[in-house]
């Protein structure tokens, strides 16, 4: 026959073991939650991008254009220095804007900066137009438009302060 003490200790053991298992599960759950909180790039579902050099950006652009426009090797060789030049100019403009003038740009400075960027973009497009077939050039422009729309949708109206927050560019963008 079992003693009452034996029965009591057995039921206490069951209760204690259940509590212990629950405590262990809570600790495991809490630690996994804490690990998730330390990875902000995973919250948005996108990994945090590393800053690329102009050369890396040029190569990435060339790879993307090669895939999307089915560039032949000759076109790739002709486009590569154009992209490198474009990215070097953009990097220089960015450095000038950020390095020399850390304060907010005035409207005149912003307009001059935008005009310079558009001038560079037009020169680059003219060079690319001479290399690409008309179909490839049209497809490239369509892809640029789609990317711009995607960017506008993702940032919403917040990032567009200089045009009243309308989300458009007021018709100032040059179409090629």
Short mmCIF file of N, CA and C in Angstrom, two decimals:
data_model
loop_
_atom_site.label_atom_id
_atom_site.label_comp_id
_atom_site.label_asym_id
_atom_site.label_seq_id
_atom_site.Cartn_x
_atom_site.Cartn_y
_atom_site.Cartn_z
N UNK A 1 0.82 -1.17 0.00
CA UNK A 1 0.00 0.00 0.00
C UNK A 1 0.88 1.25 0.00
N UNK A 2 0.41 2.26 -0.74
CA UNK A 2 1.18 3.49 -0.85
C UNK A 2 0.85 4.40 0.31
N UNK A 3 1.86 5.05 0.77
CA UNK A 3 1.65 5.96 1.89
C UNK A 3 1.13 7.30 1.37
N UNK A 4 0.40 8.05 2.22
CA UNK A 4 -0.10 9.36 1.80
C UNK A 4 1.04 10.34 1.50
N UNK A 5 2.17 10.19 2.17
CA UNK A 5 3.30 11.08 1.92
C UNK A 5 3.84 10.84 0.53
N UNK A 6 3.90 9.58 0.15
CA UNK A 6 4.39 9.22 -1.18
C UNK A 6 3.49 9.82 -2.26
N UNK A 7 2.16 9.71 -2.07
CA UNK A 7 1.19 10.25 -3.02
C UNK A 7 1.32 11.77 -3.10
N UNK A 8 1.48 12.42 -2.00
CA UNK A 8 1.59 13.87 -1.94
C UNK A 8 2.84 14.36 -2.66
N UNK A 9 3.96 13.71 -2.42
CA UNK A 9 5.20 14.13 -3.06
C UNK A 9 5.15 13.88 -4.56
N UNK A 10 4.45 12.83 -4.97
CA UNK A 10 4.31 12.54 -6.39
C UNK A 10 3.49 13.62 -7.09
N UNK A 11 2.41 14.07 -6.48
CA UNK A 11 1.59 15.11 -7.10
C UNK A 11 2.32 16.45 -7.07
N UNK A 12 3.07 16.71 -6.00
CA UNK A 12 3.89 17.94 -5.96
C UNK A 12 4.94 17.92 -7.06
N UNK A 13 5.50 16.76 -7.28
CA UNK A 13 6.52 16.63 -8.32
C UNK A 13 5.92 16.95 -9.69
N UNK A 14 4.70 16.46 -9.93
CA UNK A 14 4.03 16.74 -11.20
C UNK A 14 3.78 18.25 -11.36
N UNK A 15 3.32 18.89 -10.28
CA UNK A 15 3.04 20.32 -10.32
C UNK A 15 4.33 21.11 -10.54
N UNK A 16 5.36 20.76 -9.81
CA UNK A 16 6.64 21.44 -9.93
C UNK A 16 7.22 21.23 -11.33
N UNK A 17 7.12 20.02 -11.85
CA UNK A 17 7.68 19.77 -13.18
C UNK A 17 6.90 20.53 -14.26
N UNK A 18 5.59 20.64 -14.10
CA UNK A 18 4.80 21.41 -15.06
C UNK A 18 5.19 22.88 -15.01
N UNK A 19 5.36 23.42 -13.80
CA UNK A 19 5.75 24.81 -13.65
C UNK A 19 7.14 25.05 -14.23
N UNK A 20 8.02 24.09 -14.01
CA UNK A 20 9.38 24.19 -14.54
C UNK A 20 9.37 24.20 -16.07
N UNK A 21 8.58 23.33 -16.66
CA UNK A 21 8.48 23.27 -18.12
C UNK A 21 7.91 24.59 -18.66
N UNK A 22 6.88 25.12 -18.00
CA UNK A 22 6.31 26.39 -18.43
C UNK A 22 7.34 27.52 -18.31
N UNK A 23 8.10 27.53 -17.24
CA UNK A 23 9.12 28.57 -17.05
C UNK A 23 10.18 28.49 -18.14
N UNK A 24 10.60 27.27 -18.47
CA UNK A 24 11.60 27.09 -19.53
C UNK A 24 11.05 27.58 -20.87
N UNK A 25 9.81 27.24 -21.16
CA UNK A 25 9.20 27.69 -22.42
C UNK A 25 9.10 29.21 -22.47
N UNK A 26 8.75 29.83 -21.35
CA UNK A 26 8.67 31.29 -21.32
C UNK A 26 10.04 31.93 -21.55
N UNK A 27 11.07 31.37 -20.96
CA UNK A 27 12.42 31.90 -21.14
C UNK A 27 12.85 31.77 -22.60
N UNK A 28 12.58 30.63 -23.19
CA UNK A 28 12.94 30.42 -24.60
C UNK A 28 12.18 31.40 -25.48
N UNK A 29 10.91 31.56 -25.22
CA UNK A 29 10.08 32.48 -26.01
C UNK A 29 10.58 33.92 -25.85
N UNK A 30 10.89 34.32 -24.64
CA UNK A 30 11.37 35.68 -24.39
C UNK A 30 12.71 35.93 -25.07
N UNK A 31 13.59 34.95 -25.05
CA UNK A 31 14.89 35.15 -25.68
C UNK A 31 14.77 35.23 -27.20
N UNK A 32 13.87 34.46 -27.78
CA UNK A 32 13.70 34.56 -29.24
C UNK A 32 13.06 35.90 -29.61
N UNK A 33 12.17 36.40 -28.77
CA UNK A 33 11.57 37.71 -29.01
C UNK A 33 12.63 38.80 -28.92
N UNK A 34 13.52 38.71 -27.96
CA UNK A 34 14.59 39.70 -27.81
C UNK A 34 15.52 39.67 -29.01
N UNK A 35 15.80 38.51 -29.57
CA UNK A 35 16.66 38.42 -30.75
C UNK A 35 15.99 39.06 -31.95
N UNK A 36 14.69 38.91 -32.08
CA UNK A 36 13.99 39.54 -33.20
C UNK A 36 14.06 41.05 -33.10
N UNK A 37 14.02 41.60 -31.90
CA UNK A 37 14.06 43.04 -31.72
C UNK A 37 15.40 43.64 -32.08
N UNK A 38 16.47 42.86 -32.09
CA UNK A 38 17.79 43.39 -32.39
C UNK A 38 18.10 43.41 -33.87
N UNK A 39 17.17 43.01 -34.71
CA UNK A 39 17.40 42.98 -36.15
C UNK A 39 16.39 43.89 -36.85
N UNK A 40 16.60 45.22 -36.87
CA UNK A 40 15.61 46.12 -37.45
C UNK A 40 15.44 45.95 -38.95
N UNK A 41 16.50 45.49 -39.66
CA UNK A 41 16.36 45.35 -41.10
C UNK A 41 15.38 44.25 -41.48
N UNK A 42 15.14 43.30 -40.55
CA UNK A 42 14.21 42.23 -40.86
C UNK A 42 12.77 42.64 -40.60
N UNK A 43 12.56 43.69 -39.82
CA UNK A 43 11.20 44.15 -39.56
C UNK A 43 10.51 44.57 -40.85
N UNK A 44 11.21 45.30 -41.68
CA UNK A 44 10.61 45.79 -42.92
C UNK A 44 10.58 44.71 -43.99
N UNK A 45 11.24 43.60 -43.73
CA UNK A 45 11.29 42.53 -44.72
C UNK A 45 12.41 42.71 -45.72
N UNK A 46 13.15 43.81 -45.61
CA UNK A 46 14.24 44.08 -46.53
C UNK A 46 15.55 44.13 -45.75
N UNK A 47 16.59 43.50 -46.28
CA UNK A 47 17.88 43.62 -45.60
C UNK A 47 18.42 45.04 -45.77
N UNK A 48 19.18 45.48 -44.79
CA UNK A 48 19.77 46.80 -44.86
C UNK A 48 20.83 46.80 -45.95
N UNK A 49 20.74 47.78 -46.86
CA UNK A 49 21.69 47.83 -47.96
C UNK A 49 22.99 48.47 -47.51
N UNK A 50 24.07 47.89 -48.00
CA UNK A 50 25.37 48.49 -47.73
C UNK A 50 25.61 49.59 -48.75
N UNK A 51 26.37 50.60 -48.35
CA UNK A 51 26.71 51.67 -49.27
C UNK A 51 27.66 51.13 -50.31
N UNK A 52 27.31 51.30 -51.56
CA UNK A 52 28.12 50.80 -52.66
C UNK A 52 29.02 51.91 -53.20
N UNK A 53 30.14 51.50 -53.73
CA UNK A 53 31.03 52.44 -54.41
C UNK A 53 30.43 52.75 -55.77
N UNK A 54 30.86 53.83 -56.42
CA UNK A 54 30.35 54.11 -57.77
C UNK A 54 30.62 52.95 -58.74
N UNK A 55 31.75 52.27 -58.57
CA UNK A 55 32.07 51.14 -59.45
C UNK A 55 31.10 49.98 -59.23
N UNK A 56 30.78 49.72 -57.97
CA UNK A 56 29.83 48.65 -57.67
C UNK A 56 28.44 48.98 -58.22
N UNK A 57 28.03 50.24 -58.07
CA UNK A 57 26.73 50.66 -58.61
C UNK A 57 26.71 50.52 -60.12
N UNK A 58 27.81 50.92 -60.78
CA UNK A 58 27.89 50.82 -62.24
C UNK A 58 27.74 49.37 -62.68
N UNK A 59 28.44 48.48 -62.00
CA UNK A 59 28.37 47.06 -62.37
C UNK A 59 26.97 46.50 -62.14
N UNK A 60 26.36 46.88 -61.02
CA UNK A 60 25.00 46.41 -60.74
C UNK A 60 24.02 46.93 -61.81
N UNK A 61 24.18 48.20 -62.20
CA UNK A 61 23.32 48.76 -63.25
C UNK A 61 23.54 48.05 -64.57
N UNK A 62 24.79 47.80 -64.90
CA UNK A 62 25.10 47.12 -66.15
C UNK A 62 24.50 45.72 -66.16
N UNK A 63 24.63 45.00 -65.04
CA UNK A 63 24.06 43.66 -64.94
C UNK A 63 22.54 43.70 -65.12
N UNK A 64 21.91 44.67 -64.49
CA UNK A 64 20.46 44.79 -64.60
C UNK A 64 20.02 45.14 -66.02
N UNK A 65 20.73 46.10 -66.64
CA UNK A 65 20.41 46.46 -68.03
C UNK A 65 20.64 45.29 -68.98
N UNK A 66 21.73 44.55 -68.74
CA UNK A 66 22.03 43.39 -69.59
C UNK A 66 20.89 42.39 -69.52
N UNK A 67 20.39 42.14 -68.33
CA UNK A 67 19.30 41.17 -68.15
C UNK A 67 17.99 41.69 -68.74
N UNK A 68 17.63 42.93 -68.39
CA UNK A 68 16.32 43.44 -68.79
C UNK A 68 16.24 43.84 -70.25
N UNK A 69 17.35 44.30 -70.82
CA UNK A 69 17.33 44.76 -72.21
C UNK A 69 18.00 43.79 -73.17
N UNK A 70 18.47 42.67 -72.63
CA UNK A 70 19.24 41.67 -73.40
C UNK A 70 20.34 42.35 -74.25
N UNK A 71 21.24 43.00 -73.54
CA UNK A 71 22.36 43.67 -74.21
C UNK A 71 23.34 42.63 -74.75
N UNK A 72 23.89 42.91 -75.91
CA UNK A 72 24.93 42.04 -76.44
C UNK A 72 26.28 42.47 -75.83
N UNK A 73 27.32 41.66 -75.96
CA UNK A 73 28.61 42.01 -75.35
C UNK A 73 29.18 43.35 -75.83
N UNK A 74 28.98 43.68 -77.10
CA UNK A 74 29.48 44.95 -77.62
C UNK A 74 28.77 46.12 -76.93
N UNK A 75 27.45 46.03 -76.78
CA UNK A 75 26.70 47.08 -76.10
C UNK A 75 27.15 47.21 -74.65
N UNK A 76 27.40 46.07 -74.00
CA UNK A 76 27.85 46.10 -72.61
C UNK A 76 29.16 46.87 -72.48
N UNK A 77 30.09 46.61 -73.38
CA UNK A 77 31.40 47.29 -73.34
C UNK A 77 31.27 48.79 -73.60
N UNK A 78 30.32 49.17 -74.46
CA UNK A 78 30.12 50.58 -74.76
C UNK A 78 29.41 51.31 -73.61
N UNK A 79 28.51 50.62 -72.94
CA UNK A 79 27.70 51.24 -71.88
C UNK A 79 28.47 51.32 -70.56
N UNK A 80 29.36 50.39 -70.33
CA UNK A 80 30.08 50.34 -69.05
C UNK A 80 30.75 51.67 -68.68
N UNK A 81 31.54 52.30 -69.58
CA UNK A 81 32.17 53.58 -69.19
C UNK A 81 31.16 54.72 -69.01
N UNK A 82 30.04 54.65 -69.71
CA UNK A 82 29.00 55.68 -69.56
C UNK A 82 28.40 55.61 -68.16
N UNK A 83 28.09 54.39 -67.71
CA UNK A 83 27.54 54.22 -66.37
C UNK A 83 28.56 54.62 -65.30
N UNK A 84 29.82 54.27 -65.54
CA UNK A 84 30.87 54.63 -64.57
C UNK A 84 30.98 56.15 -64.45
N UNK A 85 30.95 56.83 -65.59
CA UNK A 85 31.02 58.30 -65.58
C UNK A 85 29.81 58.90 -64.86
N UNK A 86 28.63 58.37 -65.17
CA UNK A 86 27.41 58.87 -64.56
C UNK A 86 27.45 58.70 -63.03
N UNK A 87 27.87 57.54 -62.57
CA UNK A 87 27.92 57.29 -61.13
C UNK A 87 28.99 58.12 -60.44
N UNK A 88 30.11 58.35 -61.11
CA UNK A 88 31.16 59.20 -60.54
C UNK A 88 30.65 60.64 -60.40
N UNK A 89 29.93 61.13 -61.42
CA UNK A 89 29.36 62.48 -61.35
C UNK A 89 28.34 62.59 -60.22
N UNK A 90 27.49 61.58 -60.10
CA UNK A 90 26.49 61.59 -59.04
C UNK A 90 27.15 61.59 -57.67
N UNK A 91 28.20 60.79 -57.51
CA UNK A 91 28.92 60.73 -56.24
C UNK A 91 29.56 62.09 -55.92
N UNK A 92 30.12 62.74 -56.94
CA UNK A 92 30.73 64.06 -56.74
C UNK A 92 29.68 65.09 -56.35
N UNK A 93 28.53 65.07 -57.02
CA UNK A 93 27.45 66.00 -56.67
C UNK A 93 26.96 65.76 -55.25
N UNK A 94 26.81 64.49 -54.89
CA UNK A 94 26.35 64.14 -53.55
C UNK A 94 27.35 64.62 -52.51
N UNK A 95 28.64 64.40 -52.77
CA UNK A 95 29.68 64.82 -51.83
C UNK A 95 29.71 66.34 -51.71
N UNK A 96 29.56 67.03 -52.83
CA UNK A 96 29.55 68.49 -52.81
C UNK A 96 28.38 69.01 -51.99
N UNK A 97 27.23 68.42 -52.21
CA UNK A 97 26.02 68.86 -51.52
C UNK A 97 26.12 68.58 -50.03
N UNK A 98 26.60 67.41 -49.65
CA UNK A 98 26.65 67.03 -48.24
C UNK A 98 27.89 67.58 -47.54
N UNK A 99 29.04 67.54 -48.21
CA UNK A 99 30.28 67.93 -47.57
C UNK A 99 30.45 69.41 -47.39
N UNK A 100 30.23 70.16 -48.43
CA UNK A 100 30.48 71.60 -48.38
C UNK A 100 29.35 72.39 -47.75
N UNK A 101 28.16 71.83 -47.75
CA UNK A 101 27.02 72.59 -47.31
C UNK A 101 26.11 71.72 -46.44
N UNK A 102 26.44 71.55 -45.17
CA UNK A 102 25.63 70.67 -44.34
C UNK A 102 24.26 71.24 -43.98
N UNK A 103 24.07 72.54 -44.13
CA UNK A 103 22.76 73.12 -43.81
C UNK A 103 21.75 72.81 -44.91
N UNK A 104 20.52 73.13 -44.64
CA UNK A 104 19.45 72.94 -45.63
C UNK A 104 19.73 73.81 -46.85
N UNK A 105 19.53 73.26 -48.04
CA UNK A 105 19.77 74.02 -49.26
C UNK A 105 18.64 75.03 -49.47
N UNK A 106 19.00 76.18 -50.03
CA UNK A 106 17.98 77.18 -50.36
C UNK A 106 17.26 76.70 -51.63
N UNK A 107 16.17 77.35 -51.95
CA UNK A 107 15.40 76.98 -53.14
C UNK A 107 16.24 77.13 -54.40
N UNK A 108 17.07 78.19 -54.45
CA UNK A 108 17.92 78.42 -55.63
C UNK A 108 18.98 77.32 -55.76
N UNK A 109 19.58 76.96 -54.63
CA UNK A 109 20.59 75.90 -54.64
C UNK A 109 19.97 74.57 -55.06
N UNK A 110 18.78 74.30 -54.54
CA UNK A 110 18.09 73.05 -54.87
C UNK A 110 17.75 73.02 -56.36
N UNK A 111 17.28 74.14 -56.90
CA UNK A 111 16.95 74.21 -58.33
C UNK A 111 18.20 74.03 -59.19
N UNK A 112 19.31 74.65 -58.78
CA UNK A 112 20.56 74.50 -59.53
C UNK A 112 21.05 73.06 -59.48
N UNK A 113 20.93 72.45 -58.32
CA UNK A 113 21.33 71.05 -58.15
C UNK A 113 20.47 70.14 -59.04
N UNK A 114 19.17 70.38 -59.04
CA UNK A 114 18.25 69.58 -59.85
C UNK A 114 18.53 69.78 -61.34
N UNK A 115 18.80 71.02 -61.74
CA UNK A 115 19.09 71.31 -63.15
C UNK A 115 20.37 70.60 -63.59
N UNK A 116 21.38 70.61 -62.74
CA UNK A 116 22.64 69.93 -63.05
C UNK A 116 22.41 68.43 -63.20
N UNK A 117 21.62 67.85 -62.28
CA UNK A 117 21.30 66.42 -62.36
C UNK A 117 20.56 66.09 -63.65
N UNK A 118 19.59 66.93 -64.03
CA UNK A 118 18.82 66.68 -65.25
C UNK A 118 19.71 66.83 -66.49
N UNK A 119 20.60 67.78 -66.46
CA UNK A 119 21.53 67.98 -67.57
C UNK A 119 22.43 66.74 -67.73
N UNK A 120 22.95 66.24 -66.63
CA UNK A 120 23.78 65.02 -66.67
C UNK A 120 22.97 63.83 -67.15
N UNK A 121 21.73 63.71 -66.68
CA UNK A 121 20.87 62.59 -67.07
C UNK A 121 20.57 62.65 -68.57
N UNK A 122 20.33 63.86 -69.09
CA UNK A 122 20.05 64.00 -70.53
C UNK A 122 21.27 63.62 -71.35
N UNK A 123 22.46 64.05 -70.93
CA UNK A 123 23.69 63.70 -71.65
C UNK A 123 23.89 62.18 -71.65
N UNK A 124 23.64 61.56 -70.51
CA UNK A 124 23.78 60.10 -70.42
C UNK A 124 22.77 59.41 -71.32
N UNK A 125 21.53 59.89 -71.30
CA UNK A 125 20.49 59.28 -72.15
C UNK A 125 20.83 59.43 -73.63
N UNK A 126 21.40 60.57 -74.02
CA UNK A 126 21.79 60.76 -75.42
C UNK A 126 22.86 59.75 -75.83
N UNK A 127 23.81 59.51 -74.93
CA UNK A 127 24.86 58.52 -75.23
C UNK A 127 24.28 57.11 -75.32
N UNK A 128 23.38 56.79 -74.40
CA UNK A 128 22.77 55.46 -74.40
C UNK A 128 21.88 55.25 -75.63
N UNK A 129 21.21 56.32 -76.04
CA UNK A 129 20.32 56.25 -77.20
C UNK A 129 21.11 55.87 -78.46
N UNK A 130 22.37 56.33 -78.54
CA UNK A 130 23.21 56.03 -79.70
C UNK A 130 23.66 54.57 -79.71
N UNK A 131 23.65 53.91 -78.55
CA UNK A 131 24.12 52.53 -78.45
C UNK A 131 22.98 51.52 -78.51
N UNK A 132 21.87 51.84 -77.85
CA UNK A 132 20.75 50.91 -77.76
C UNK A 132 19.89 50.97 -79.02
N UNK A 133 19.18 49.89 -79.27
CA UNK A 133 18.19 49.91 -80.33
C UNK A 133 17.01 50.75 -79.84
N UNK A 134 16.17 51.24 -80.75
CA UNK A 134 15.01 52.03 -80.30
C UNK A 134 14.12 51.25 -79.32
N UNK A 135 13.97 49.95 -79.56
CA UNK A 135 13.14 49.13 -78.67
C UNK A 135 13.77 49.02 -77.28
N UNK A 136 15.09 48.82 -77.25
CA UNK A 136 15.79 48.73 -75.96
C UNK A 136 15.70 50.06 -75.21
N UNK A 137 15.88 51.16 -75.92
CA UNK A 137 15.82 52.47 -75.27
C UNK A 137 14.44 52.73 -74.70
N UNK A 138 13.40 52.40 -75.48
CA UNK A 138 12.02 52.58 -75.01
C UNK A 138 11.77 51.73 -73.77
N UNK A 139 12.24 50.49 -73.82
CA UNK A 139 12.04 49.60 -72.67
C UNK A 139 12.78 50.15 -71.44
N UNK A 140 13.98 50.69 -71.63
CA UNK A 140 14.74 51.27 -70.53
C UNK A 140 13.96 52.44 -69.91
N UNK A 141 13.41 53.31 -70.74
CA UNK A 141 12.64 54.45 -70.24
C UNK A 141 11.38 53.98 -69.51
N UNK A 142 10.74 52.94 -70.04
CA UNK A 142 9.55 52.40 -69.37
C UNK A 142 9.92 51.84 -68.00
N UNK A 143 11.05 51.15 -67.91
CA UNK A 143 11.51 50.62 -66.63
C UNK A 143 11.83 51.75 -65.65
N UNK A 144 12.44 52.82 -66.15
CA UNK A 144 12.73 53.98 -65.29
C UNK A 144 11.43 54.57 -64.75
N UNK A 145 10.42 54.71 -65.62
CA UNK A 145 9.13 55.25 -65.18
C UNK A 145 8.51 54.37 -64.11
N UNK A 146 8.54 53.06 -64.34
CA UNK A 146 7.97 52.12 -63.37
C UNK A 146 8.70 52.21 -62.04
N UNK A 147 10.02 52.33 -62.09
CA UNK A 147 10.80 52.46 -60.85
C UNK A 147 10.47 53.75 -60.12
N UNK A 148 10.29 54.83 -60.87
CA UNK A 148 9.93 56.11 -60.25
C UNK A 148 8.56 56.01 -59.57
N UNK A 149 7.63 55.37 -60.23
CA UNK A 149 6.30 55.19 -59.64
C UNK A 149 6.38 54.37 -58.37
N UNK A 150 7.18 53.32 -58.41
CA UNK A 150 7.34 52.46 -57.24
C UNK A 150 7.94 53.26 -56.07
N UNK A 151 8.93 54.10 -56.38
CA UNK A 151 9.54 54.93 -55.34
C UNK A 151 8.53 55.92 -54.76
N UNK A 152 7.75 56.52 -55.63
CA UNK A 152 6.75 57.49 -55.16
C UNK A 152 5.73 56.81 -54.25
N UNK A 153 5.30 55.61 -54.65
CA UNK A 153 4.33 54.88 -53.84
C UNK A 153 4.92 54.50 -52.49
N UNK A 154 6.18 54.08 -52.48
CA UNK A 154 6.77 53.62 -51.23
C UNK A 154 7.05 54.77 -50.27
N UNK A 155 7.38 55.94 -50.79
CA UNK A 155 7.65 57.05 -49.88
C UNK A 155 6.42 57.91 -49.65
N UNK A 156 5.41 57.75 -50.48
CA UNK A 156 4.19 58.53 -50.32
C UNK A 156 4.45 59.99 -50.62
N UNK A 157 3.65 60.85 -50.06
CA UNK A 157 3.79 62.28 -50.29
C UNK A 157 4.78 62.92 -49.33
N UNK A 158 5.24 62.19 -48.34
CA UNK A 158 6.09 62.77 -47.30
C UNK A 158 7.37 63.35 -47.85
N UNK A 159 8.03 62.65 -48.76
CA UNK A 159 9.35 63.07 -49.22
C UNK A 159 9.34 64.18 -50.24
N UNK A 160 8.18 64.68 -50.64
CA UNK A 160 8.11 65.66 -51.70
C UNK A 160 7.67 67.01 -51.17
N UNK A 161 8.52 67.67 -50.41
CA UNK A 161 8.16 68.92 -49.76
C UNK A 161 8.16 70.10 -50.71
N UNK A 162 9.01 70.08 -51.73
CA UNK A 162 9.18 71.28 -52.55
C UNK A 162 8.10 71.45 -53.61
N UNK A 163 7.12 70.57 -53.70
CA UNK A 163 6.05 70.78 -54.67
C UNK A 163 4.68 70.68 -54.00
N UNK A 164 4.65 71.07 -52.74
CA UNK A 164 3.37 71.09 -52.05
C UNK A 164 2.91 69.73 -51.60
N UNK A 165 3.78 68.72 -51.64
CA UNK A 165 3.42 67.39 -51.18
C UNK A 165 2.45 66.67 -52.08
N UNK A 166 2.43 67.04 -53.36
CA UNK A 166 1.48 66.42 -54.26
C UNK A 166 1.91 65.06 -54.73
N UNK A 167 3.19 64.72 -54.52
CA UNK A 167 3.66 63.42 -54.95
C UNK A 167 4.10 63.40 -56.40
N UNK A 168 3.90 64.52 -57.11
CA UNK A 168 4.40 64.57 -58.49
C UNK A 168 5.48 65.62 -58.57
N UNK A 169 6.06 65.77 -59.74
CA UNK A 169 7.18 66.72 -59.86
C UNK A 169 6.76 67.99 -60.57
N UNK A 170 5.49 68.22 -60.68
CA UNK A 170 5.00 69.46 -61.26
C UNK A 170 5.30 69.60 -62.74
N UNK A 171 5.57 68.49 -63.40
CA UNK A 171 5.84 68.55 -64.82
C UNK A 171 7.25 69.00 -65.15
N UNK A 172 8.13 69.06 -64.17
CA UNK A 172 9.50 69.53 -64.40
C UNK A 172 10.41 68.45 -64.95
N UNK A 173 10.04 67.21 -64.86
CA UNK A 173 10.91 66.13 -65.30
C UNK A 173 10.91 66.06 -66.81
N UNK A 174 12.10 65.93 -67.35
CA UNK A 174 12.25 65.84 -68.79
C UNK A 174 12.05 64.42 -69.25
N UNK A 175 11.25 64.19 -70.24
CA UNK A 175 11.04 62.85 -70.78
C UNK A 175 11.88 62.69 -72.03
N UNK A 176 12.60 61.58 -72.12
CA UNK A 176 13.41 61.30 -73.31
C UNK A 176 12.95 60.04 -73.99
#
